[in-house]
Coordinates of C-alpha atoms in Angstrom, one line a residue:
X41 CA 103.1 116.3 33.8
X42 CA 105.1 113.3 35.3
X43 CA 108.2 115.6 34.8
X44 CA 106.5 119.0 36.0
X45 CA 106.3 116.8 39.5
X46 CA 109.7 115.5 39.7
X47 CA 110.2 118.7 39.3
X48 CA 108.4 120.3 42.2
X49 CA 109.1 117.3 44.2
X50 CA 113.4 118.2 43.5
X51 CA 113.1 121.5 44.7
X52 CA 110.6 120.8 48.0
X53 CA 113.7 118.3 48.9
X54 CA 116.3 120.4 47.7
X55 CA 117.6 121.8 51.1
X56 CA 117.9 117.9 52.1
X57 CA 119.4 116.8 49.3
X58 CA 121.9 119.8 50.1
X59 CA 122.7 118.3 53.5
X60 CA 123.1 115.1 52.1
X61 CA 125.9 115.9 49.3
X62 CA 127.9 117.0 52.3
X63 CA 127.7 113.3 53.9
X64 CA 130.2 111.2 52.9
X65 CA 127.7 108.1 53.1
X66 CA 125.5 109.6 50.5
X67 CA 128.3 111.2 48.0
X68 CA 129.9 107.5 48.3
X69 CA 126.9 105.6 48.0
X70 CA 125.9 107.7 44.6
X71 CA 129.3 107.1 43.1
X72 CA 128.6 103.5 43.6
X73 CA 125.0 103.8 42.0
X74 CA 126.1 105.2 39.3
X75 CA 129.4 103.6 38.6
X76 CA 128.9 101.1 35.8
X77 CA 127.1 104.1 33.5
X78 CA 130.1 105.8 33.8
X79 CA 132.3 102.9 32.9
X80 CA 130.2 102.1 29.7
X81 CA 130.2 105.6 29.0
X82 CA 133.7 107.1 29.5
X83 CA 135.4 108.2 26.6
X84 CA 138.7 106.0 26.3
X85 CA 137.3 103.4 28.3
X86 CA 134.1 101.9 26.7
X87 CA 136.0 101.1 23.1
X88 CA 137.7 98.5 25.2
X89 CA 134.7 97.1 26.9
X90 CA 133.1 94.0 25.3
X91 CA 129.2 94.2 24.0
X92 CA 126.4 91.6 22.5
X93 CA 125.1 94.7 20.4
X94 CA 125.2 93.8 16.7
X95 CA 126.5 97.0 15.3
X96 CA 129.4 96.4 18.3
X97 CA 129.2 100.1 19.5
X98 CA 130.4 99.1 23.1
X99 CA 129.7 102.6 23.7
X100 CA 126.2 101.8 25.0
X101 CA 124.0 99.3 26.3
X102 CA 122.8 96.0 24.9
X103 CA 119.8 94.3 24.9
X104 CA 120.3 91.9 28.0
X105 CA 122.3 95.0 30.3
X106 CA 119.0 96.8 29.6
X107 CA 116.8 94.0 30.6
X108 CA 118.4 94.1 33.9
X109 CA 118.4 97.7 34.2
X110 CA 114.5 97.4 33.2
X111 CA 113.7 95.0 36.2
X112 CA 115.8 96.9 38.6
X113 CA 113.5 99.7 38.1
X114 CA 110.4 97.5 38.3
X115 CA 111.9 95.9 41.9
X116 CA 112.9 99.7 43.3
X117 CA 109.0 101.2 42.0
X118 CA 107.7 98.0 43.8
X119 CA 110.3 98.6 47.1
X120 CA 109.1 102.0 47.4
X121 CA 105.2 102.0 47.4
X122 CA 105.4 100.7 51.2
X123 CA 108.5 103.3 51.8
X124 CA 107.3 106.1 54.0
X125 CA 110.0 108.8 54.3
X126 CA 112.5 110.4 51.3
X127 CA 115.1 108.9 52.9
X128 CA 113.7 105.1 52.4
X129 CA 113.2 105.7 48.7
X130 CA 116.9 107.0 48.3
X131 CA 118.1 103.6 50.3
X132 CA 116.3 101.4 48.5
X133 CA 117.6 103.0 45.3
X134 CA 121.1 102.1 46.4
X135 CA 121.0 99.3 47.9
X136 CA 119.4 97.7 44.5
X137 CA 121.4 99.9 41.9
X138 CA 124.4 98.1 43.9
X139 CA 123.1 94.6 43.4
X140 CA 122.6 95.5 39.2
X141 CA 125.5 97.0 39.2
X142 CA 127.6 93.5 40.5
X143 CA 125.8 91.4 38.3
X144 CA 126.5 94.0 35.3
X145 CA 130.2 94.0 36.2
X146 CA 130.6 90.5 36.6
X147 CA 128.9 89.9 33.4
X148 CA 130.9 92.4 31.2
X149 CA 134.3 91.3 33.0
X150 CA 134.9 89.0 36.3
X151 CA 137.8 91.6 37.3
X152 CA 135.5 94.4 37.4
X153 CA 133.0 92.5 39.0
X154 CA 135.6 91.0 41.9
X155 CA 136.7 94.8 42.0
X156 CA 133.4 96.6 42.5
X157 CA 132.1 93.8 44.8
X158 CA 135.3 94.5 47.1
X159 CA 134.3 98.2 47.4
X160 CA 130.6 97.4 48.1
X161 CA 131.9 95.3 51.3
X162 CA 134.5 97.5 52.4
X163 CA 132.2 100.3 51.8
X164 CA 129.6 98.0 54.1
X165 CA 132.2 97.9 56.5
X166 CA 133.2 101.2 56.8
X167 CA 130.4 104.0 55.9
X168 CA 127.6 103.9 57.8
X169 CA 124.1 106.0 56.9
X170 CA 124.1 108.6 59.3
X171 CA 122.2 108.4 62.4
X172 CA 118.6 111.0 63.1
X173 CA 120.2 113.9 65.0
X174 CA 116.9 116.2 64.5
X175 CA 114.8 117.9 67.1
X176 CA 113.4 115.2 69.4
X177 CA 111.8 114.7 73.4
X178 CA 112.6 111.3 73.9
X179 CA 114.4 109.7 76.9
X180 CA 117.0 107.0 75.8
X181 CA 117.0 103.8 77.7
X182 CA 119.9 101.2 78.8
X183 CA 118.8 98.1 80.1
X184 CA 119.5 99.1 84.2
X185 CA 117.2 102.1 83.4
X186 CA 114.3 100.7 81.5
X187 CA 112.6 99.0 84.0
X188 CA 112.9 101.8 87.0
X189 CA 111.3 104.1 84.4
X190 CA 108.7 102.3 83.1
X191 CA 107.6 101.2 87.0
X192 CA 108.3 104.5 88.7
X193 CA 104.9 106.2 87.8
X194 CA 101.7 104.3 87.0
X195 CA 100.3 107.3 86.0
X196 CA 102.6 107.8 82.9
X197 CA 101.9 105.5 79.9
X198 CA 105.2 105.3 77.7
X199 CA 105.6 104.4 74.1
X200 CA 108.8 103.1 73.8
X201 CA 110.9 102.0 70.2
X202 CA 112.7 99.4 70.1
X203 CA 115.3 99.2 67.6
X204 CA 118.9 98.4 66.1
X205 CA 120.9 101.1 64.6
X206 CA 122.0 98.4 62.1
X207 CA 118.6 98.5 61.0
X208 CA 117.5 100.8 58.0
X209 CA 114.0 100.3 58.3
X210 CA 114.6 101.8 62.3
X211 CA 116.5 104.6 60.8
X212 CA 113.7 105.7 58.5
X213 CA 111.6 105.6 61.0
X214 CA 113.9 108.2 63.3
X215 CA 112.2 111.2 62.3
X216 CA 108.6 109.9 62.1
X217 CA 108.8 108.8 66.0
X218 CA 110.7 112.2 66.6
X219 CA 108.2 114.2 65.3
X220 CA 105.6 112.4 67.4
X221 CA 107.3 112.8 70.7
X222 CA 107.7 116.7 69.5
X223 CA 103.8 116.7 69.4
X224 CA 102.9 114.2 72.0
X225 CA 104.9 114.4 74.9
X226 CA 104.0 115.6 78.2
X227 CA 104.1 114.5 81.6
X228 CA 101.6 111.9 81.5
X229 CA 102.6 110.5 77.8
X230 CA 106.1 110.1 77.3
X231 CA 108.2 107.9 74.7
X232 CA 111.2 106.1 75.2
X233 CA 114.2 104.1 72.8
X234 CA 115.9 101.6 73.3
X235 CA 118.6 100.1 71.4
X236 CA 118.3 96.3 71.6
X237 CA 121.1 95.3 69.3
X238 CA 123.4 96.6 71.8
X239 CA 121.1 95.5 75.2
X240 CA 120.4 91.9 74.4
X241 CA 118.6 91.3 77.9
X242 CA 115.8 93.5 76.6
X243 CA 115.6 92.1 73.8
X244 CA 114.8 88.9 75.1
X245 CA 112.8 90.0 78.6
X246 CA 110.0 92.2 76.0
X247 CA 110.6 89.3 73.4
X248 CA 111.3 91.6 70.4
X249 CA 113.6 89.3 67.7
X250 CA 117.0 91.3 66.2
X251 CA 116.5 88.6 63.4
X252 CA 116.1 89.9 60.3
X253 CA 113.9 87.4 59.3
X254 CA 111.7 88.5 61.8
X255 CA 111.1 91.6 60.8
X256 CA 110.1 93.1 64.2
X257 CA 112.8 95.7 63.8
X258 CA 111.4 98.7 64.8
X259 CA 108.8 97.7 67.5
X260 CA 106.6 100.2 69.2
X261 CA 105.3 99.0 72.8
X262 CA 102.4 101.0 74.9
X263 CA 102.7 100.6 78.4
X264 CA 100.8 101.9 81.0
X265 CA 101.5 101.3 84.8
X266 CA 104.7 99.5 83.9
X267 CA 103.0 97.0 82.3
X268 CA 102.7 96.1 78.0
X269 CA 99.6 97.1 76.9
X270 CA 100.2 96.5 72.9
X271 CA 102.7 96.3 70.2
X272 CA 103.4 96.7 66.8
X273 CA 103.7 95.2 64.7
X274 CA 102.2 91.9 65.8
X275 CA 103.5 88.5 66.0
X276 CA 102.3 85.8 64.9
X277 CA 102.1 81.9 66.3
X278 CA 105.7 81.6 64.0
X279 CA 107.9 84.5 65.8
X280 CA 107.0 86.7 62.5
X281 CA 106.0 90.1 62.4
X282 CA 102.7 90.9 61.1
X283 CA 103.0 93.3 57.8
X284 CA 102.3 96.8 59.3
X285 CA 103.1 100.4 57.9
X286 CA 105.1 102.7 60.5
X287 CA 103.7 105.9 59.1
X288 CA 102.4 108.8 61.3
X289 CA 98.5 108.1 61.0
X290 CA 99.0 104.2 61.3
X291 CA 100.6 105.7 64.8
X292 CA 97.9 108.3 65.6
X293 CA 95.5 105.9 65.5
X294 CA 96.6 102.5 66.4
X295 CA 97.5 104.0 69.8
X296 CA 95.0 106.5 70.4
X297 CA 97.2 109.1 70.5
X298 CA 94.8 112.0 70.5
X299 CA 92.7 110.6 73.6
X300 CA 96.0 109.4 75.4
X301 CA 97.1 113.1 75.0
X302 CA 94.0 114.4 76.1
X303 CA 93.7 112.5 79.2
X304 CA 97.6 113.1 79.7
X305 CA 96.8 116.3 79.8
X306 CA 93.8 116.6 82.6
X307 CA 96.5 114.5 84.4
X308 CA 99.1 117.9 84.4
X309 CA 96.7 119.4 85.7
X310 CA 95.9 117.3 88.8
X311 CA 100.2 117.0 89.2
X312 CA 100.2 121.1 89.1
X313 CA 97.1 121.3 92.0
X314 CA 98.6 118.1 94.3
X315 CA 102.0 120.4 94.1
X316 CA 100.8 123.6 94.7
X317 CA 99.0 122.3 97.9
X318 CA 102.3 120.5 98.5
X319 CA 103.9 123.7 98.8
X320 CA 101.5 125.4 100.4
X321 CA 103.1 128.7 100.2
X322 CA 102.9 131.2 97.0
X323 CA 105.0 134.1 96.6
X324 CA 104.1 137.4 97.7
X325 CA 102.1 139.6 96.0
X326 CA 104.7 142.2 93.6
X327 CA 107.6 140.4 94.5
X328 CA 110.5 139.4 92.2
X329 CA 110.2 135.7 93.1
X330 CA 109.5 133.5 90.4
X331 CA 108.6 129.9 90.9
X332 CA 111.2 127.5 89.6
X333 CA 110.2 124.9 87.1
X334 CA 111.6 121.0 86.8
X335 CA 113.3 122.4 83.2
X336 CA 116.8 120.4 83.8
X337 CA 115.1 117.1 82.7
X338 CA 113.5 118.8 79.7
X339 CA 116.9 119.7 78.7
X340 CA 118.8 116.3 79.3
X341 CA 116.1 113.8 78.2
X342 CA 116.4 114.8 74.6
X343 CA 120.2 114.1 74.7
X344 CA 121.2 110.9 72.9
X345 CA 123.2 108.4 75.3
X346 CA 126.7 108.6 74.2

């Protein structure tokens, strides 16, 4: 049964994992995963590899590399029950297969070790995961804009991320706050990013820590009439962030997303009437006149500042 739902669960993802064979971070990063299996298993190469199995096959694995294999397994199942998104379970996968892997190398022979650790740093260094480029309506922030755009309209309650692009937990959650601003957004709800690793000022005016050891890395703030209304995750007395899952329906309904959007969108209405008896005139009856709509902001917001 287990297998009949790996299965299914291959072929739903399949046109993902597709996309991601063509990324050089993923087709890098599996290499890597999977590079002391091939070493202990390549023809020509194991015989010369040393082993603590009695029979002395060096061929395969021994008691204590299995052991360590065993527990990586354990640590990754344990990693990926708060993981939300595919793309967290396949990071946490490498990021510990990596650490096994080192401490296998370095125990089977300190020059494999020192080799395979200088590829994990230069690969550190030089391949990053590749950024959320999906469908999105979200306006992109600096810190000269964020404050004229949270204070320009009272009437407009924002939801704003703020994250690091170093961050993997933030770049999990990419799609799951794209998808909401896909369903949320109108003119009276409207969500906002801003990228606090590179704007430091923010960082420190909304008091949201780049610290690691914080763990406040991605925080979603709710303002409404320029001012914070709530956060999460929460922060304790000790500059900590309180444990909180950035899933979809933790969103939904932590924020009131539902009513915000309702009430957003009896506020349209009242914008369309105040306009139209701003303009006061209507186009005549049969003619080809159409009346233009604000679509040039629809169009740029989504764009990512370059």
């Amino acid at each position: 049964m287990a297998l009949i739902t790996g299965l299914f669960a291959f072929l739903y993802h399949l046109p993902q994992i597709y996309k991601w064979l063509l990324k050089p971070y993923y087709v890098t990063s599996v290499f890597m995963t999977l590079a002391f299996l091939v070493v202990r298993k390549a023809p020509g190469l194991c015989e010369h590899l040393a082993t603590d199995r009695e029979d002395g096959n060096s061929c395969d694995f021994d008691w204590r590399e299995v052991e360590i294999l065993m527990f990586l397994s354990a640590i990754v199942m344990m990693k990926n029950r708060r993981a939300i998104t595919l793309d967290q379970h396949i990071g946490n996968l490498f990021m510990f297969s990596k650490v096994a892997n080192v401490i296998l190398f370095f125990r089977l022979d300190i020059r494999l070790g020192i080799l395979y650790l200088a590829l994990c740093v230069a690969f550190v260094m030089t391949c990053k995961p590749p950024l959320y480029m999906g469908p999105e309506y979200i306006k992109y922030f600096s810190d000269k804009t964020i404050d004229e755009e949270l204070q320009k309209d009272s009437r407009v309650t924002w939801i704003v991320e703020f994250y690091a692009n170093w961050s993997s937990d933030c770049q999990s959650f990419a799609p799951v706050f794209a998808n909401l601003s896909l369903k949320y957004n109108c003119p009276g709800l409207r969500f906002g990013k801003v990228d606090i690793g590179r704007y430091g000022e923010v960082s420190e005016k909304y008091r949201v820590s780049t610290s690691p050891l914080s763990k406040q890395l991605p925080s979603l703030l709710l303002f409404q009439g320029g001012r914070e209304v709530m956060r999460r995750p929460m922060v304790d007395t000790k500059g900590r962030a309180v444990s909180w899952t950035f899933n979809e329906e933790n969103i939904i309904r932590e924020f009131n997303l539902n009513e915000l959007f309702q009430k957003s969108k009896k506020l349209n209405k009242s914008f369309g009437l105040k306009e139209e008896n701003q303009n006061g005139s209507q186009p005549e009856e049969g003619s080809d006149e159409v009346p233009e709509t604000d679509n040039s902001e629809q169009q740029t917001e989504s764009k990512k500042d370059q």
